[in-house]
Amino acid sequence: MEIKSYSNQWAAEITDLFYQSVHAIDPSVYTPEQKEAWAPTPPDYAAWSKRLDEKRPFVAIIDGLVAGFIELDADGHIDCTYTHPNFQGMGVASALYEHLLTEARLNNIERLYVEASFIAKPFFKHRGFFVIKRNTFQRNGVTLVNFTMEKRNLNNSGSM
């Protein structure tokens, strides 16, 4: 696995990864309607290409394929963390997070925060994030829930 900075050659593959990872979530966690509101069919490739050009995510590559991606904003916001269903359980998100953490420390970011889904919440909790609040919001007329989580003092803590 290699972690690389974003290249627009991966825009369509990342868009598909996002769509597939959301729609692969067990329906006992998010209903088909919630998944469709979160990641509409068909994916909006133009909007995602523009977004990715702005966000410049870190991308995990395995055997020439995009296995996952993570985004870090300058203020410490982690906007997206997704792993392709075919690569889940292989340490992709962990490797991406460790790369992001190194970048955050190099940029003197003292606080990371994320709006984590039910699926992502345990991942971030395991890495020292705390739930600040539960968020309920509407997307395309469908109610979704996520959790604002944060981790502070990145440069002053021992093990991360």
Coordinates of C-alpha atoms in Angstrom, one line a residue:
M1 CA 0.0 0.0 0.0
E2 CA 1.2 3.5 -0.9
I3 CA -0.3 6.7 0.5
K4 CA -0.1 9.5 -2.1
S5 CA -1.3 13.0 -2.5
Y6 CA -4.4 13.4 -4.7
S7 CA -4.1 13.4 -8.5
N8 CA -7.1 14.2 -10.7
Q9 CA -6.5 11.0 -12.6
W10 CA -8.2 9.3 -9.6
A11 CA -11.3 11.5 -9.5
A12 CA -13.8 9.1 -11.1
E13 CA -12.3 6.1 -9.1
I14 CA -12.7 8.0 -5.8
T15 CA -16.2 9.1 -6.7
D16 CA -17.1 5.4 -7.4
L17 CA -15.3 4.4 -4.2
F18 CA -17.4 6.9 -2.1
Y19 CA -20.6 5.7 -3.8
Q20 CA -19.9 2.0 -3.4
S21 CA -18.7 2.3 0.2
V22 CA -21.8 4.1 1.3
H23 CA -24.1 1.7 -0.5
A24 CA -22.3 -1.3 0.9
I25 CA -23.2 -0.3 4.5
D26 CA -25.4 -2.9 6.2
P27 CA -29.1 -1.8 5.9
S28 CA -29.5 -2.4 9.6
V29 CA -27.2 0.7 10.1
Y30 CA -28.5 3.0 7.4
T31 CA -31.6 2.3 5.3
P32 CA -31.5 2.2 1.5
E33 CA -33.2 5.6 1.6
Q34 CA -30.6 7.1 3.9
K35 CA -27.8 5.7 1.7
E36 CA -29.4 7.1 -1.4
A37 CA -29.7 10.5 0.3
W38 CA -26.0 10.3 1.4
A39 CA -24.7 9.1 -2.0
P40 CA -27.3 9.6 -4.8
T41 CA -27.6 7.5 -7.9
P42 CA -26.0 8.2 -10.3
P43 CA -22.9 9.8 -8.7
D44 CA -22.2 13.4 -9.6
Y45 CA -18.8 13.0 -11.2
A46 CA -18.4 16.7 -12.1
A47 CA -19.2 17.9 -8.5
W48 CA -16.9 15.2 -7.0
S49 CA -14.1 16.2 -9.4
K50 CA -14.4 19.9 -8.3
R51 CA -14.6 18.9 -4.7
L52 CA -11.5 16.7 -4.9
D53 CA -9.5 19.4 -6.7
E54 CA -10.3 21.7 -3.7
K55 CA -9.9 19.1 -0.9
R56 CA -6.8 17.3 -2.2
P57 CA -7.2 14.1 -0.2
F58 CA -4.6 11.6 0.7
V59 CA -5.2 8.4 -1.3
A60 CA -4.3 4.8 -0.5
I61 CA -3.2 2.8 -3.6
I62 CA -3.0 -1.0 -3.6
D63 CA -2.0 -2.8 -6.8
G64 CA -2.7 0.3 -8.8
L65 CA -6.2 0.8 -7.5
V66 CA -7.6 3.4 -5.2
A67 CA -8.3 1.6 -1.9
G68 CA -9.3 4.6 0.2
F69 CA -9.0 8.3 0.8
I70 CA -9.0 10.8 3.6
E71 CA -9.3 14.6 3.6
L72 CA -7.7 17.0 6.0
D73 CA -8.7 20.7 5.9
A74 CA -6.2 23.4 7.1
D75 CA -8.2 23.8 10.3
G76 CA -8.0 20.2 11.3
H77 CA -11.4 19.1 9.9
I78 CA -11.4 15.5 8.5
D79 CA -14.2 15.8 5.9
C80 CA -14.1 12.3 4.4
T81 CA -12.7 8.9 5.3
Y82 CA -13.7 6.1 3.0
T83 CA -12.3 2.7 2.1
H84 CA -13.5 0.7 -0.9
P85 CA -15.6 -2.4 0.2
N86 CA -13.0 -4.7 -1.5
F87 CA -10.2 -3.3 0.8
Q88 CA -12.0 -3.0 4.1
G89 CA -10.4 -4.8 7.1
M90 CA -6.9 -4.5 5.5
G91 CA -5.7 -1.4 7.4
V92 CA -6.4 1.1 4.7
A93 CA -8.2 3.6 6.9
S94 CA -5.6 3.2 9.6
A95 CA -2.7 3.9 7.3
L96 CA -4.5 6.9 5.8
Y97 CA -5.2 8.2 9.3
E98 CA -1.6 7.8 10.4
H99 CA -0.5 9.7 7.3
L100 CA -3.0 12.4 8.1
L101 CA -1.9 12.6 11.7
T102 CA 1.8 13.1 10.6
E103 CA 0.7 15.9 8.2
A104 CA -1.4 17.5 10.9
R105 CA 1.6 17.5 13.3
L106 CA 3.9 18.9 10.6
N107 CA 1.4 21.7 10.1
N108 CA 1.1 22.4 13.8
I109 CA -2.6 21.5 13.9
E110 CA -3.5 21.0 17.5
R111 CA -7.1 19.8 17.0
L112 CA -8.7 17.3 14.6
Y113 CA -12.4 17.1 14.3
V114 CA -14.8 15.0 12.2
E115 CA -18.5 14.4 11.7
A116 CA -18.4 10.6 11.9
S117 CA -21.1 8.3 10.8
F118 CA -22.3 5.3 12.9
I119 CA -19.8 3.2 10.9
A120 CA -16.9 5.7 11.4
K121 CA -17.5 6.5 15.1
P122 CA -15.7 3.5 16.6
F123 CA -12.8 4.0 14.2
F124 CA -12.2 7.5 15.5
K125 CA -13.1 6.7 19.1
H126 CA -10.3 4.0 19.0
R127 CA -7.9 6.7 18.0
G128 CA -8.7 9.0 20.9
F129 CA -11.5 11.1 19.5
F130 CA -14.4 12.1 21.9
V131 CA -18.0 12.6 20.9
I132 CA -18.9 16.3 21.3
K133 CA -22.5 16.0 20.0
R134 CA -24.9 13.9 18.0
N135 CA -26.1 15.6 14.8
T136 CA -29.5 15.0 13.1
F137 CA -29.9 16.7 9.7
Q138 CA -31.8 16.4 6.5
R139 CA -30.3 15.6 3.1
N140 CA -32.6 15.3 0.1
G141 CA -35.6 15.1 2.4
V142 CA -34.2 12.2 4.4
T143 CA -33.0 12.3 8.1
L144 CA -29.4 11.3 8.7
V145 CA -27.4 11.1 11.9
N146 CA -23.7 11.6 12.5
F147 CA -21.4 12.6 15.5
T148 CA -19.2 15.6 15.9
M149 CA -16.0 14.2 17.4
E150 CA -12.6 15.8 18.2
K151 CA -9.1 15.0 19.3
R152 CA -6.9 17.8 20.8
N153 CA -3.2 18.3 21.6
L154 CA -1.8 16.3 18.7
N155 CA 1.7 17.6 19.2
N156 CA 1.8 17.1 23.0
S157 CA 0.5 13.5 23.4
G158 CA 2.6 10.4 23.5
S159 CA 0.9 7.6 21.6
M160 CA -1.6 8.3 18.9

